[in-house]
Coordinates of C-alpha atoms and ligand atoms in Angstrom, one line a residue:
X145 CA -96.8 14.0 -42.8
X146 CA -94.1 15.4 -45.1
X147 CA -94.3 12.6 -47.6
X148 CA -97.1 10.2 -48.5
X149 CA -98.0 7.5 -51.0
X150 CA -101.4 7.5 -52.6
X151 CA -102.3 3.9 -53.5
X152 CA -105.2 2.3 -55.1
X153 CA -106.4 -0.4 -52.7
X154 CA -108.6 -2.4 -55.1
X155 CA -108.3 -3.1 -58.8
X156 CA -107.7 0.5 -59.9
X157 CA -110.2 3.1 -60.9
X158 CA -110.8 3.9 -57.2
X159 CA -111.0 7.6 -58.0
X160 CA -107.3 8.2 -57.4
X161 CA -107.3 11.2 -59.8
X162 CA -109.6 13.3 -57.6
X163 CA -107.9 12.5 -54.3
X164 CA -104.4 12.9 -55.8
X165 CA -105.4 16.2 -57.2
X166 CA -106.5 17.4 -53.8
X167 CA -103.4 16.1 -52.0
X168 CA -101.3 17.6 -54.8
X169 CA -102.6 21.0 -53.9
X170 CA -100.7 20.6 -50.6
X171 CA -97.5 19.0 -51.9
X172 CA -94.4 20.6 -53.4
X173 CA -93.5 17.6 -55.5
X174 CA -95.7 14.9 -57.2
X175 CA -94.1 11.7 -58.4
X176 CA -95.5 8.8 -60.5
X177 CA -93.5 5.7 -59.7
X178 CA -94.8 2.9 -61.8
X179 CA -97.0 1.9 -64.7
X180 CA -97.5 3.8 -67.9
X181 CA -100.3 5.1 -70.1
X182 CA -102.4 2.1 -69.0
X183 CA -103.5 4.4 -66.2
X184 CA -106.3 6.8 -66.7
X185 CA -106.8 9.5 -64.1
X186 CA -109.7 11.9 -64.6
X187 CA -108.8 15.3 -63.0
X188 CA -111.2 18.2 -62.9
X189 CA -109.3 21.4 -62.7
X190 CA -110.8 24.9 -62.9
X191 CA -114.0 23.3 -64.2
X192 CA -112.1 21.6 -67.1
X193 CA -111.9 17.8 -67.3
X194 CA -108.6 16.3 -68.1
X195 CA -107.7 12.6 -68.7
X196 CA -104.1 12.0 -67.6
X197 CA -102.4 8.8 -68.6
X198 CA -98.8 9.1 -67.7
X199 CA -98.2 12.7 -66.5
X200 CA -98.6 13.1 -62.7
X201 CA -101.8 14.8 -61.5
X202 CA -99.9 17.7 -60.0
X203 CA -99.2 19.1 -63.4
X204 CA -102.0 21.7 -63.2
X205 CA -100.2 23.5 -60.3
X206 CA -97.5 25.4 -62.2
X207 CA -95.5 25.9 -59.0
X208 CA -95.2 22.2 -58.1
X209 CA -92.7 19.9 -59.5
X210 CA -94.0 16.8 -61.3
X211 CA -91.6 13.8 -61.8
X212 CA -92.1 10.8 -63.9
X213 CA -90.1 8.2 -62.0
X214 CA -87.7 5.5 -63.2
X215 CA -90.3 2.8 -62.3
X216 CA -92.5 4.0 -65.1
X217 CA -92.8 2.7 -68.6
X218 CA -93.2 5.6 -71.0
X219 CA -94.7 5.7 -74.5
X220 CA -93.0 8.8 -76.0
X221 CA -95.8 9.2 -78.5
X222 CA -98.7 9.2 -76.1
X223 CA -96.7 11.3 -73.6
X224 CA -96.1 13.9 -76.4
X225 CA -99.8 13.9 -77.2
X226 CA -100.6 14.4 -73.5
X227 CA -98.1 17.2 -73.3
X228 CA -99.5 18.9 -76.5
X229 CA -103.0 18.8 -75.0
X230 CA -101.8 20.4 -71.8
X231 CA -99.8 23.0 -73.7
X232 CA -102.8 23.8 -75.8
X233 CA -104.8 24.3 -72.6
X234 CA -102.2 26.9 -71.5
X235 CA -100.0 24.9 -69.2
X236 CA -96.3 25.6 -69.5
X237 CA -95.0 22.2 -68.5
X238 CA -91.9 23.9 -67.1
X239 CA -92.8 21.8 -64.0
X240 CA -92.3 18.4 -65.6
X241 CA -89.2 16.3 -65.1
X242 CA -88.8 12.8 -66.6
X243 CA -86.3 10.3 -65.2
X244 CA -83.7 9.1 -67.7
X245 CA -84.0 5.7 -66.1
X246 CA -87.6 5.2 -67.1
X247 CA -88.2 2.5 -69.6
X248 CA -89.5 3.2 -73.2
X249 CA -92.7 1.6 -74.3
X250 CA -92.4 1.5 -78.1
X251 CA -94.2 0.5 -81.2
X252 CA -93.2 -3.2 -81.0
X253 CA -94.3 -3.5 -77.4
X254 CA -97.7 -2.3 -78.3
X255 CA -98.0 -4.7 -81.2
X256 CA -96.7 -7.6 -79.1
X257 CA -99.2 -6.8 -76.3
X258 CA -102.1 -7.3 -78.7
X259 CA -100.6 -10.3 -80.4
X260 CA -99.8 -12.1 -77.2
X261 CA -103.3 -11.4 -75.9
X262 CA -104.7 -12.9 -79.0
X263 CA -102.5 -15.9 -78.7
X264 CA -103.7 -16.5 -75.2
X265 CA -107.3 -16.9 -76.6
X266 CA -109.7 -17.4 -73.7
X267 CA -106.9 -17.2 -71.2
X268 CA -106.1 -13.7 -72.1
X269 CA -105.4 -11.1 -69.4
X270 CA -107.6 -8.3 -70.8
X271 CA -104.8 -5.9 -70.9
X272 CA -105.1 -2.3 -72.0
X273 CA -103.0 -3.2 -75.1
X274 CA -100.7 -0.3 -74.3
X275 CA -97.5 -2.5 -74.4
X276 CA -97.1 -2.5 -70.6
X277 CA -96.4 -6.3 -70.2
X278 CA -93.9 -6.6 -73.1
X279 CA -92.1 -3.4 -72.0
X280 CA -91.6 -4.6 -68.4
X281 CA -90.6 -8.0 -69.9
X282 CA -87.8 -6.3 -71.7
X283 CA -86.8 -4.4 -68.6
X284 CA -86.6 -7.6 -66.6
X285 CA -84.8 -9.2 -69.5
X286 CA -82.3 -6.2 -69.5
X287 CA -82.8 -5.5 -73.1
X288 CA -85.1 -2.4 -73.1
X289 CA -84.4 1.1 -74.2
X290 CA -84.7 3.8 -71.6
X291 CA -85.2 7.5 -71.6
X292 CA -81.4 7.9 -71.6
X293 CA -81.4 6.1 -75.0
X294 CA -84.3 8.3 -76.2
X295 CA -82.3 11.5 -75.6
X296 CA -79.2 10.0 -77.1
X297 CA -78.3 11.4 -80.5
X298 CA -78.1 7.9 -81.8
X299 CA -81.7 7.0 -80.8
X300 CA -82.8 6.3 -84.4
X301 CA -80.2 3.6 -84.8
X302 CA -80.9 2.1 -81.4
X303 CA -84.6 2.0 -82.2
X304 CA -83.9 0.5 -85.6
X305 CA -81.8 -2.3 -84.2
X306 CA -84.4 -3.2 -81.6
X307 CA -87.3 -3.0 -84.0
X308 CA -85.6 -5.4 -86.5
X309 CA -85.0 -7.8 -83.7
X310 CA -88.6 -7.5 -82.4
X311 CA -90.1 -7.8 -85.8
X312 CA -89.1 -11.5 -85.8
X313 CA -91.1 -12.0 -82.7
X314 CA -94.0 -10.1 -84.1
X315 CA -93.9 -12.4 -87.2
X316 CA -93.7 -15.4 -84.9
X317 CA -97.0 -14.3 -83.4
X318 CA -98.5 -13.8 -86.8
X319 CA -98.3 -10.1 -86.9
X320 CA -97.2 -7.6 -89.6
X321 CA -93.7 -6.4 -89.1
X322 CA -93.5 -2.7 -88.2
X323 CA -91.8 -0.4 -90.7
X324 CA -88.9 1.6 -89.3
X325 CA -89.4 4.3 -92.0
X326 CA -93.0 4.7 -91.1
X327 CA -92.5 5.1 -87.4
X328 CA -89.2 6.8 -86.7
X329 CA -90.3 10.3 -87.7
X330 CA -93.1 10.4 -85.0
X331 CA -90.5 9.4 -82.4
X332 CA -88.1 12.0 -83.5
X333 CA -90.8 14.6 -83.4
X334 CA -91.9 13.5 -79.9
X335 CA -88.2 13.6 -78.9
X336 CA -88.0 17.3 -79.5
X337 CA -90.8 17.9 -77.1
X338 CA -89.7 15.5 -74.4
X339 CA -85.9 16.1 -74.5
X340 CA -85.8 19.2 -72.3
X341 CA -87.7 17.5 -69.5
X342 CA -85.4 14.5 -69.1
X343 CA -83.2 15.2 -66.1
X344 CA -81.4 13.1 -63.5
X345 CA -83.8 12.6 -60.6
X346 CA -81.8 10.9 -57.8
X347 CA -79.8 14.0 -56.9
X348 CA -82.9 16.1 -57.5
X349 CA -84.9 14.1 -55.0
X350 CA -82.0 14.2 -52.5
X351 CA -82.0 18.0 -52.8
X352 CA -85.8 18.2 -52.3
X353 CA -85.4 15.9 -49.3
X354 CA -82.8 18.3 -47.8
X355 CA -85.1 21.2 -48.4
X356 CA -87.9 19.3 -46.5
X357 CA -90.3 19.5 -49.5
X358 CA -93.6 17.8 -49.2
X359 CA -93.7 14.9 -51.6
X360 CA -96.7 13.0 -52.9
X361 CA -96.2 9.6 -54.5
X362 CA -98.9 9.0 -57.0
X363 CA -99.7 5.4 -57.6
X364 CA -101.5 4.1 -60.7
X365 CA -103.7 1.0 -61.0
X366 CA -104.4 -0.8 -57.7
X367 CA -103.1 -3.3 -55.2
X368 CA -104.9 -6.3 -56.7
X369 CA -103.1 -5.6 -60.0
X370 CA -99.7 -5.7 -58.4
X371 CA -97.4 -8.1 -60.2
X372 CA -96.4 -9.8 -56.9
X373 CA -99.5 -9.4 -54.7
X374 CA -102.3 -9.2 -57.2
X375 CA -104.4 -11.9 -58.7
X376 CA -101.5 -13.1 -60.9
X377 CA -101.5 -13.5 -63.9
X378 CA -104.5 -11.2 -64.1
X379 CA -102.4 -8.2 -63.1
X380 CA -100.3 -5.5 -64.6
X381 CA -96.6 -5.8 -64.7
X382 CA -95.4 -3.4 -62.1
X383 CA -95.4 -3.0 -58.3
X384 CA -98.5 -0.9 -57.7
X385 CA -98.3 -1.2 -54.0
X386 CA -96.9 1.6 -51.8
X387 CA -93.5 -0.2 -51.7
X388 CA -93.2 0.5 -55.4
X389 CA -92.7 4.2 -54.5
X390 CA -89.2 3.4 -53.3
X391 CA -87.9 1.4 -56.2
X392 CA -89.8 3.5 -58.7
X393 CA -88.5 6.9 -57.6
X394 CA -85.1 6.6 -56.0
X395 CA -86.0 8.6 -52.9
X396 CA -84.2 6.1 -50.6
X397 CA -85.5 4.8 -47.3
X398 CA -86.8 7.0 -44.5
X399 CA -88.5 9.9 -46.0
X400 CA -91.9 8.5 -46.7
X401 CA -94.2 8.9 -43.6
X402 CA -97.1 6.7 -44.7
X403 CA -99.7 5.8 -47.2
X404 CA -103.3 6.6 -47.9
X405 CA -105.4 3.8 -49.5
X406 CA -108.1 4.9 -51.9
X407 CA -111.1 2.8 -51.4
X408 CA -114.1 2.9 -53.7
X409 CA -117.4 2.3 -51.7
X410 CA -117.9 -0.8 -53.9
X411 CA -115.5 -2.7 -56.2
X412 CA -114.9 -2.6 -59.9
X413 CA -112.4 -4.3 -62.1
X414 CA -111.7 -4.3 -65.9
X415 CA -110.1 -7.2 -67.6
X416 CA -110.2 -10.8 -66.7
X417 CA -109.5 -12.7 -63.4
X418 CA -111.2 -13.7 -60.2
X419 CA -113.5 -11.3 -58.5
X420 CA -115.2 -12.8 -55.4
X421 CA -117.7 -10.1 -54.7
X422 CA -118.7 -9.5 -58.3
X423 CA -122.4 -9.5 -59.1
X424 CA -124.3 -9.1 -62.3
X425 CA -127.9 -7.8 -62.0
X426 CA -129.9 -4.7 -62.3
X427 CA -128.2 -3.1 -59.4
X428 CA -124.8 -3.7 -61.0
X429 CA -126.0 -2.1 -64.2
X430 CA -127.5 0.8 -62.2
X431 CA -124.2 1.4 -60.5
X432 CA -122.3 1.2 -63.8
X433 CA -124.5 3.8 -65.3
X434 CA -124.7 6.2 -62.4
X435 CA -121.0 6.1 -61.7
X436 CA -120.1 5.8 -65.4
X437 CA -118.0 2.7 -64.7
X438 CA -116.4 2.4 -68.1
X439 CA -112.6 2.4 -68.7
X440 CA -111.1 5.8 -69.3
X441 CA -108.6 4.1 -71.6
X442 CA -110.4 1.3 -73.3
X443 CA -114.0 2.3 -72.7
X444 CA -114.7 -1.3 -71.6
X445 CA -117.7 -1.6 -69.1
X446 CA -116.2 -2.3 -65.7
X447 CA -117.2 -5.4 -63.8
X448 CA -119.1 -4.5 -60.6
X449 CA -118.9 -6.0 -57.1
X450 CA -119.6 -5.1 -53.5
X451 CA -116.9 -3.9 -51.2
X452 CA -114.7 -6.8 -50.2
X453 CA -113.2 -6.5 -46.8
X454 CA -111.1 -9.7 -47.1
X455 CA -109.5 -8.2 -50.1
X456 CA -109.1 -4.8 -48.5
X457 CA -107.5 -6.2 -45.3
X458 CA -105.0 -7.8 -47.5
X459 CA -104.5 -4.6 -49.3
X460 CA -104.1 -2.7 -46.0
X461 CA -101.4 -5.2 -44.9
X462 CA -99.3 -5.1 -48.1
X463 CA -99.5 -1.3 -48.4
X464 CA -99.4 -0.5 -44.7
X465 CA -101.9 2.3 -44.8
X466 CA -103.5 3.7 -41.7
X467 CA -105.5 6.2 -43.6
X468 CA -108.1 5.9 -46.2
X469 CA -110.0 8.0 -48.7
X470 CA -113.5 6.7 -49.4
X471 CA -114.8 7.5 -52.9
X472 CA -118.1 7.2 -54.8
X473 CA -120.1 7.0 -51.6
X474 CA -122.8 9.2 -53.3
X475 CA -123.6 6.3 -55.6
X476 CA -125.5 4.7 -52.6
X477 CA -128.0 7.5 -52.7
X478 CA -129.6 5.5 -55.5
X479 CA -129.7 2.1 -53.7
X480 CA -132.0 0.5 -51.1
X481 CA -129.3 -1.7 -49.6
X482 CA -125.6 -2.2 -49.6
X483 CA -123.6 -5.4 -49.1
X484 CA -120.2 -5.8 -47.8
X485 CA -118.2 -9.0 -48.1
X486 CA -116.8 -9.9 -44.6
X487 CA -115.4 -13.4 -45.2
X488 CA -115.1 -16.1 -47.9
X489 CA -116.5 -19.5 -47.9
X490 CA -114.2 -22.1 -49.4
X491 CA -115.1 -25.8 -49.3
X492 CA -117.7 -25.2 -46.7
X493 CA -115.2 -23.4 -44.6
X494 CA -115.2 -19.8 -43.6
X495 CA -111.9 -17.9 -44.2
X496 CA -111.0 -14.3 -43.5
X497 CA -107.8 -14.0 -45.5
X498 CA -107.1 -13.8 -49.2
X499 CA -106.1 -17.3 -50.6
X500 CA -102.9 -17.3 -52.7
X501 CA -104.1 -19.8 -55.1
X502 CA -106.2 -18.5 -58.0
X503 CA -108.1 -21.8 -58.1
X504 CA -109.2 -21.3 -54.5
X505 CA -110.1 -17.7 -55.2
X506 CA -112.3 -18.7 -58.1
X507 CA -114.1 -21.1 -55.8
X508 CA -114.5 -18.7 -52.9
X509 CA -118.0 -17.5 -52.3
X510 CA -118.6 -14.1 -50.6
X511 CA -120.2 -14.0 -47.1
X512 CA -122.1 -10.7 -46.9
X513 CA -123.3 -8.3 -44.3
X514 CA -126.2 -6.2 -45.5
X515 CA -126.6 -2.5 -44.7
X516 CA -129.5 -0.3 -45.3
X517 CA -128.6 2.5 -47.7
X518 CA -129.6 6.2 -47.7
X519 CA -131.7 6.1 -50.8
X520 CA -133.0 9.5 -51.9
X521 CA -130.7 11.4 -49.6
X522 CA -128.4 13.7 -51.6
X523 CA -125.1 13.7 -49.8
X524 CA -123.1 15.7 -52.4
X525 CA -123.2 19.0 -50.5
X526 CA -122.4 17.6 -47.1
X527 CA -119.1 19.0 -45.7
X528 CA -118.9 17.4 -42.3
X529 CA -118.8 13.7 -41.5
X530 CA -121.3 14.2 -38.6
X531 CA -123.9 15.5 -41.1
X532 CA -123.9 12.3 -43.2
X533 CA -127.0 10.1 -43.0
X534 CA -126.8 7.6 -40.2
X535 CA -126.7 4.7 -42.7
X536 CA -123.6 6.1 -44.3
X537 CA -121.9 6.7 -41.0
X538 CA -122.6 3.1 -39.9
X539 CA -121.2 1.8 -43.2
X540 CA -118.1 3.8 -42.8
X541 CA -117.6 2.9 -39.1
X542 CA -117.9 -0.8 -39.9
X543 CA -115.3 -0.6 -42.6
X544 CA -113.0 1.4 -40.4
X545 CA -113.2 -1.0 -37.5
X546 CA -112.7 -4.0 -39.7
X547 CA -109.7 -2.6 -41.4
X548 CA -108.3 -0.6 -38.5
X549 CA -108.0 2.5 -40.6
X550 CA -109.5 6.0 -40.5
X551 CA -111.2 7.6 -43.5
X552 CA -109.7 11.1 -43.6
X553 CA -111.3 12.0 -46.9
X554 CA -114.7 11.1 -48.1
X555 CA -115.7 11.9 -51.7
X556 CA -119.4 12.7 -52.1
X557 CA -119.4 13.6 -55.8
X558 CA -117.3 14.2 -58.8
X559 CA -116.5 17.9 -58.2
X560 CA -113.5 19.0 -56.1
X561 CA -115.8 20.7 -53.6
X562 CA -117.9 17.6 -53.1
X563 CA -115.5 16.3 -50.5
X564 CA -115.5 15.8 -46.8
X565 CA -112.1 16.5 -45.2
X566 CA -112.3 14.8 -41.8
X567 CA -108.7 15.2 -40.9
X568 CA -105.7 17.0 -42.3
X569 CA -102.9 14.4 -42.6
X570 CA -100.7 16.0 -45.2
Ligands
IMO647 P1 -105.9 3.2 -63.2 O1 -104.6 3.9 -63.0 C1 -108.0 -0.5 -63.9 C2 -105.8 -3.8 -65.8 C3 -106.2 -4.2 -67.2 C4 -105.8 -5.7 -67.1 C5 -104.5 -5.7 -66.3 C6 -103.3 -5.7 -67.2 O2 -106.8 4.0 -64.1 O3 -106.5 2.7 -62.0 P2 -102.0 -3.9 -68.6 O4 -102.4 -3.1 -69.8 O5 -101.6 -3.0 -67.4 O6 -101.0 -4.9 -68.9 O7 -103.3 -4.7 -68.1 O8 -104.6 -4.5 -65.5 N1 -105.5 -2.3 -65.7 C7 -106.2 -1.4 -65.0 N2 -107.5 -1.6 -64.5 N3 -107.4 0.7 -63.9 C8 -106.2 0.9 -64.4 O9 -105.5 2.0 -64.2 C9 -105.5 -0.2 -65.0 N4 -104.4 -0.4 -65.7 C10 -104.3 -1.7 -66.0 O10 -107.5 -4.0 -67.4 O11 -106.8 -6.4 -66.4
MG648 MG1 -108.6 4.7 -64.3

């Protein structure tokens, strides 16, 4: 494939960072097409651990172009901070391009995110409080500032006008108005750092297409957090599905060959909302500790559940992936048995599709198939699929048959080397 979309197939935190980093090593160009600094990708590069929030995972490869696409919402201050950290680690960032059409996530969006969540009380979404929802709201409302405005010499005035307008809304929600004087200097400082990277990307992508460059589209969050297809309203505000790669980058139809779904061997979610295969017991706690299932961004403990094939089939259908990357399989070295949700029970009826109604989803009970695990067997150094314990292979085969996909990458540990490459697709 000359061009592929990496997509989270559950609720985010599937281990996209590691897989994207591997695929990025084979790409010429890496593009982020949606979301903002609500994402948290852990990338281990040359034995150093980096937490990327908005910069694409290919940034560590100085010879590869990294594009922050128009579909993104960008907080200039957190981007500048991320850039400074990378610069301090010795990366040049000459390989970073930012779309002028990306939307700005600014001080008042962040304030409003927190205030709106508070106003929702027990119906809150559990957002990352990074301003994502309010920023995309402004985009849909056609009132937001974009990167083109950020690089405009008149940015300070544009910001001031918006801020004064938004301060009324902040006060409506019972918040403290934000001072222009206190905030503008940080933006102007960040602007100096960001300005040289803002370049028109549509013609750039067209040129890269013509040159037959290998392009990797890096998704953030996951399918069930998609604003259209996720468990609305407990979702993020962007199209996280593979289709988002088109509207979020401007590549045009026809160049993307396929998608790879990142599937964690079990399920996690942070924030509120229905989660059919969730369970809370000692095993869940064990998984959380072993796999360090705490948010990169918010440090919240993640909710834990078994793999849900009903949800994953839905995910496969909306994304259209034929290939999968299975992550965190090594966690099962610590468990006696593994469960997989194969259908839902709703009103004493068995269903095998994801209900659209949240009410129904809350009522749905998981129907499980139980597998024996490979407790005590360390799989972290296995390099070939054939060498995996029989229990692991059976688990994998079952998922593959149910979803009609092939796992081409299997992650057996945190390190880059702890990976089984079953087939080279990119
Ligand atoms: P990565 O890229 C997991 C969740 C939040 C909340 C909902 C809305 O690391 O997989 P938002 O701040 O986006 O308005 O929050 O979405 N959420 C994530 N959950 N991983 C993420 O990113 C997430 N980004 C947002 O917890 O439920
Ligand atoms: Mg994450």
